[in-house]
Short mmCIF file of C-alpha atoms in Angstrom, two decimals:
data_model
loop_
_atom_site.label_atom_id
_atom_site.label_comp_id
_atom_site.label_asym_id
_atom_site.label_seq_id
_atom_site.Cartn_x
_atom_site.Cartn_y
_atom_site.Cartn_z
CA UNK A 1 158.04 98.85 132.19
CA UNK A 2 156.79 96.30 134.77
CA UNK A 3 156.30 98.54 137.81
CA UNK A 4 155.13 102.01 138.63
CA UNK A 5 157.07 103.20 141.70
CA UNK A 6 155.79 105.42 144.53
CA UNK A 7 155.59 109.10 143.53
CA UNK A 8 156.58 108.16 139.94
CA UNK A 9 154.95 111.33 138.62
CA UNK A 10 155.26 113.68 141.62
CA UNK A 11 155.09 117.27 140.69
CA UNK A 12 153.89 116.69 137.10
CA UNK A 13 150.99 119.03 136.24
CA UNK A 14 148.84 120.08 133.32
CA UNK A 15 149.24 116.94 131.32
CA UNK A 16 146.93 116.40 128.38
CA UNK A 17 147.35 112.69 127.99
CA UNK A 18 149.25 110.13 130.08
CA UNK A 19 148.98 106.75 128.53
CA UNK A 20 151.20 104.13 130.15
CA UNK A 21 152.67 101.17 128.27
CA UNK A 22 151.24 97.69 128.46
CA UNK A 23 152.58 94.90 130.66
CA UNK A 24 152.59 96.67 134.08
CA UNK A 25 152.53 94.11 136.87
CA UNK A 26 152.78 96.22 139.98
CA UNK A 27 151.60 99.62 140.94
CA UNK A 28 153.06 100.77 144.23
CA UNK A 29 151.16 102.68 146.93
CA UNK A 30 150.99 106.46 146.19
CA UNK A 31 152.28 105.86 142.66
CA UNK A 32 150.36 108.86 141.37
CA UNK A 33 150.92 111.07 144.40
CA UNK A 34 151.13 114.86 143.55
CA UNK A 35 150.13 114.25 139.96
CA UNK A 36 147.79 117.23 139.23
CA UNK A 37 145.53 118.23 136.30
CA UNK A 38 145.43 115.48 133.74
CA UNK A 39 143.18 115.25 130.68
CA UNK A 40 143.34 111.45 130.25
CA UNK A 41 145.14 108.91 132.46
CA UNK A 42 144.88 105.52 130.78
CA UNK A 43 146.19 102.24 132.30
CA UNK A 44 145.60 99.35 129.91
CA UNK A 45 146.83 95.76 129.35
CA UNK A 46 148.05 95.38 132.93
CA UNK A 47 148.60 92.07 134.60
CA UNK A 48 148.14 92.88 138.35
CA UNK A 49 147.64 90.55 141.29
CA UNK A 50 145.87 93.39 143.00
CA UNK A 51 144.98 97.04 142.87
CA UNK A 52 146.72 97.95 146.16
CA UNK A 53 145.46 100.28 148.98
CA UNK A 54 146.16 104.00 148.24
CA UNK A 55 147.18 103.36 144.63
CA UNK A 56 145.73 106.69 143.53
CA UNK A 57 146.25 108.72 146.72
CA UNK A 58 147.33 112.29 145.82
CA UNK A 59 146.06 112.20 142.24
CA UNK A 60 143.66 115.10 141.58
CA UNK A 61 141.90 116.99 138.86
CA UNK A 62 141.63 114.26 136.19
CA UNK A 63 139.07 114.49 133.44
CA UNK A 64 139.14 110.73 132.64
CA UNK A 65 140.84 107.96 134.62
CA UNK A 66 140.51 104.75 132.71
CA UNK A 67 141.52 101.25 133.85
CA UNK A 68 140.89 98.96 130.92
CA UNK A 69 141.61 95.69 129.13
CA UNK A 70 143.56 94.39 132.13
CA UNK A 71 143.68 91.70 134.75
CA UNK A 72 143.11 93.81 137.87
CA UNK A 73 143.33 90.92 140.29
CA UNK A 74 141.77 91.97 143.61
CA UNK A 75 140.57 95.50 144.08
CA UNK A 76 141.83 96.04 147.63
CA UNK A 77 140.19 98.21 150.33
CA UNK A 78 141.22 101.90 150.05
CA UNK A 79 142.50 101.42 146.43
CA UNK A 80 140.85 104.79 145.49
CA UNK A 81 141.27 106.62 148.79
CA UNK A 82 142.94 109.98 148.32
CA UNK A 83 141.78 110.29 144.66
CA UNK A 84 139.82 113.52 144.13
CA UNK A 85 138.14 115.60 141.48
CA UNK A 86 137.58 113.17 138.65
CA UNK A 87 135.26 113.67 135.72
CA UNK A 88 134.81 110.06 134.86
CA UNK A 89 136.32 106.91 136.48
CA UNK A 90 136.17 104.24 133.84
CA UNK A 91 136.64 100.52 134.65
CA UNK A 92 136.34 98.86 131.28
CA UNK A 93 136.75 95.34 129.92
CA UNK A 94 138.87 93.98 132.81
CA UNK A 95 138.98 90.63 134.64
CA UNK A 96 138.43 91.23 138.36
CA UNK A 97 139.01 88.37 140.79
CA UNK A 98 137.26 90.08 143.64
CA UNK A 99 136.31 93.52 145.00
CA UNK A 100 137.47 93.63 148.66
CA UNK A 101 136.04 97.12 148.97
CA UNK A 102 134.88 99.92 146.64
CA UNK A 103 134.34 102.97 148.73
CA UNK A 104 133.51 106.15 146.71
CA UNK A 105 131.95 109.08 148.62
CA UNK A 106 131.18 112.73 147.93
CA UNK A 107 134.62 113.64 149.29
CA UNK A 108 136.12 112.09 146.12
CA UNK A 109 134.25 114.59 143.86
CA UNK A 110 133.82 111.90 141.12
CA UNK A 111 131.06 112.90 138.73
CA UNK A 112 130.69 109.61 136.87
CA UNK A 113 131.66 106.03 137.39
CA UNK A 114 131.44 103.69 134.40
CA UNK A 115 131.81 99.87 134.87
CA UNK A 116 131.46 98.27 131.52
CA UNK A 117 132.46 94.96 129.98
CA UNK A 118 134.15 93.57 133.06
CA UNK A 119 134.25 89.90 134.14
CA UNK A 120 133.92 89.60 137.95
CA UNK A 121 134.76 86.19 139.24
CA UNK A 122 133.37 86.73 142.84
CA UNK A 123 130.28 88.58 143.92
CA UNK A 124 131.08 91.52 146.30
CA UNK A 125 129.35 91.72 149.64
CA UNK A 126 126.74 94.57 149.87
CA UNK A 127 128.68 96.00 152.92
CA UNK A 128 131.83 96.38 150.84
CA UNK A 129 130.41 98.61 148.09
CA UNK A 130 129.67 102.27 148.92
CA UNK A 131 128.94 104.74 146.10
CA UNK A 132 127.70 108.04 147.23
CA UNK A 133 127.79 111.56 145.79
CA UNK A 134 128.28 110.28 142.23
CA UNK A 135 126.12 112.07 139.66
CA UNK A 136 126.07 109.17 137.19
CA UNK A 137 126.71 105.42 137.69
CA UNK A 138 126.86 103.28 134.59
CA UNK A 139 126.95 99.46 135.05
CA UNK A 140 126.50 97.75 131.72
CA UNK A 141 127.68 94.66 129.75
CA UNK A 142 129.46 93.23 132.77
CA UNK A 143 129.55 89.51 133.56
CA UNK A 144 128.74 88.41 137.15
CA UNK A 145 128.30 85.09 138.94
CA UNK A 146 124.63 84.12 138.70
CA UNK A 147 124.40 81.42 141.35
CA UNK A 148 122.95 81.90 144.76
CA UNK A 149 125.10 85.05 145.23
CA UNK A 150 123.02 86.91 142.68
CA UNK A 151 120.68 88.04 145.51
CA UNK A 152 123.68 89.53 147.26
CA UNK A 153 124.68 91.37 144.07
CA UNK A 154 121.23 92.86 143.73
CA UNK A 155 121.58 94.34 147.22
CA UNK A 156 124.69 96.33 146.31
CA UNK A 157 124.77 99.98 144.83
CA UNK A 158 126.00 98.43 141.58
CA UNK A 159 122.44 97.30 140.98
CA UNK A 160 120.72 100.10 142.67
CA UNK A 161 122.52 103.28 141.48
CA UNK A 162 121.43 105.41 138.63
CA UNK A 163 120.34 102.28 136.81
CA UNK A 164 117.09 100.72 138.01
CA UNK A 165 117.14 97.08 139.05
CA UNK A 166 115.37 95.94 135.88
CA UNK A 167 117.86 97.86 133.66
CA UNK A 168 120.74 96.27 135.59
CA UNK A 169 119.46 92.76 134.94
CA UNK A 170 118.82 93.47 131.25
CA UNK A 171 122.11 95.13 130.55
CA UNK A 172 124.48 92.74 132.43
CA UNK A 173 125.25 89.01 131.88
CA UNK A 174 126.04 85.77 133.71
CA UNK A 175 129.58 84.38 133.88
CA UNK A 176 128.55 81.29 135.89
CA UNK A 177 127.18 78.68 136.41
CA UNK A 178 128.21 77.20 133.03
CA UNK A 179 124.61 76.59 131.81
CA UNK A 180 123.82 80.27 131.96
CA UNK A 181 127.22 81.71 130.86
CA UNK A 182 126.68 84.54 128.49
CA UNK A 183 122.94 84.91 129.01
CA UNK A 184 121.39 88.22 130.18
CA UNK A 185 120.71 88.25 133.84
CA UNK A 186 117.11 89.16 133.10
CA UNK A 187 116.60 85.65 131.62
CA UNK A 188 116.95 84.10 135.06
CA UNK A 189 114.06 83.14 137.33
CA UNK A 190 115.30 84.81 140.47
CA UNK A 191 112.55 83.22 142.59
CA UNK A 192 113.89 79.76 141.59
CA UNK A 193 117.43 80.64 142.77
CA UNK A 194 117.72 80.24 146.58
CA UNK A 195 119.94 82.50 148.67
CA UNK A 196 123.35 81.17 149.72
CA UNK A 197 123.39 79.37 153.04
CA UNK A 198 125.89 81.85 154.56
CA UNK A 199 123.60 84.76 153.64
CA UNK A 200 120.58 82.94 155.09
CA UNK A 201 122.52 82.27 158.26
CA UNK A 202 123.64 85.94 158.51
CA UNK A 203 120.14 87.19 158.07
CA UNK A 204 118.80 84.77 160.70
CA UNK A 205 121.48 85.90 163.17
CA UNK A 206 120.72 89.55 162.51
CA UNK A 207 116.99 88.90 162.97
CA UNK A 208 117.66 87.00 166.18
CA UNK A 209 119.93 89.78 167.42
CA UNK A 210 117.12 92.32 166.70
CA UNK A 211 114.66 90.26 168.64
CA UNK A 212 117.05 90.00 171.57
CA UNK A 213 117.49 93.75 171.62
CA UNK A 214 113.73 94.24 171.52
CA UNK A 215 113.13 91.90 174.40
CA UNK A 216 115.79 93.52 176.37
CA UNK A 217 114.25 96.90 175.73
CA UNK A 218 110.84 95.74 176.93
CA UNK A 219 112.29 94.28 180.04
CA UNK A 220 114.19 97.45 180.89
CA UNK A 221 111.01 99.44 180.32
CA UNK A 222 108.95 97.17 182.62
CA UNK A 223 111.66 97.28 185.35
CA UNK A 224 111.75 101.05 185.09
CA UNK A 225 108.00 101.30 185.40
CA UNK A 226 108.02 98.95 188.44
CA UNK A 227 110.85 100.99 190.03
CA UNK A 228 108.86 104.23 189.60
CA UNK A 229 105.73 102.70 191.04
CA UNK A 230 107.66 101.45 194.08
CA UNK A 231 109.28 104.81 194.57
CA UNK A 232 105.96 106.58 194.37
CA UNK A 233 104.44 104.18 196.95
CA UNK A 234 107.34 104.59 199.33
CA UNK A 235 107.23 108.42 199.11
CA UNK A 236 103.44 108.61 199.60
#
């Protein structure tokens, strides 16, 4: 079995365990549409280029959804859109090339997210990670890039969820650069690691934009005051 087709399990309900065979290379959009009430849905030993948009749309009432021991490729935007009422979403021991977007909100009704033992090859941008309405977020034993992008990582909800920042650093590890591979992130001297140039440029542009807006607001206020003064003088 190399591919899971769209609506492959449509109409299937009240399943205690659904454990798919290894070697899956493609999961089509809406593959789990109209699959309702599952105890355990386990996807393991997959070799994906990406976790496509709307992969889990229409899947509802799952006690445990587990993606594990796989090459997930790129987690695309909207991959988990339409997934609802999950006890625990487990992402365990996978290789992840990049996270284009991970947007989990209260509308998903996911009680727990567990990211454990994964190797992420690229640091996600803070704006691409939204985790809201989740009772318990566990992020442990993962390996992240520890170059200049570590500051970006620490701005994401992954480092600021139900784990405190210090726990996150102590319980996760570096995958790169080579000299710190395998070391706990808490071993790093964060102050000695500069921010990436693109992040510095972005922050400078945002700060500059903020100053421009403030100056514009002040000028508008002054002009309004002057106009009112002139109007009062003309009407007196």
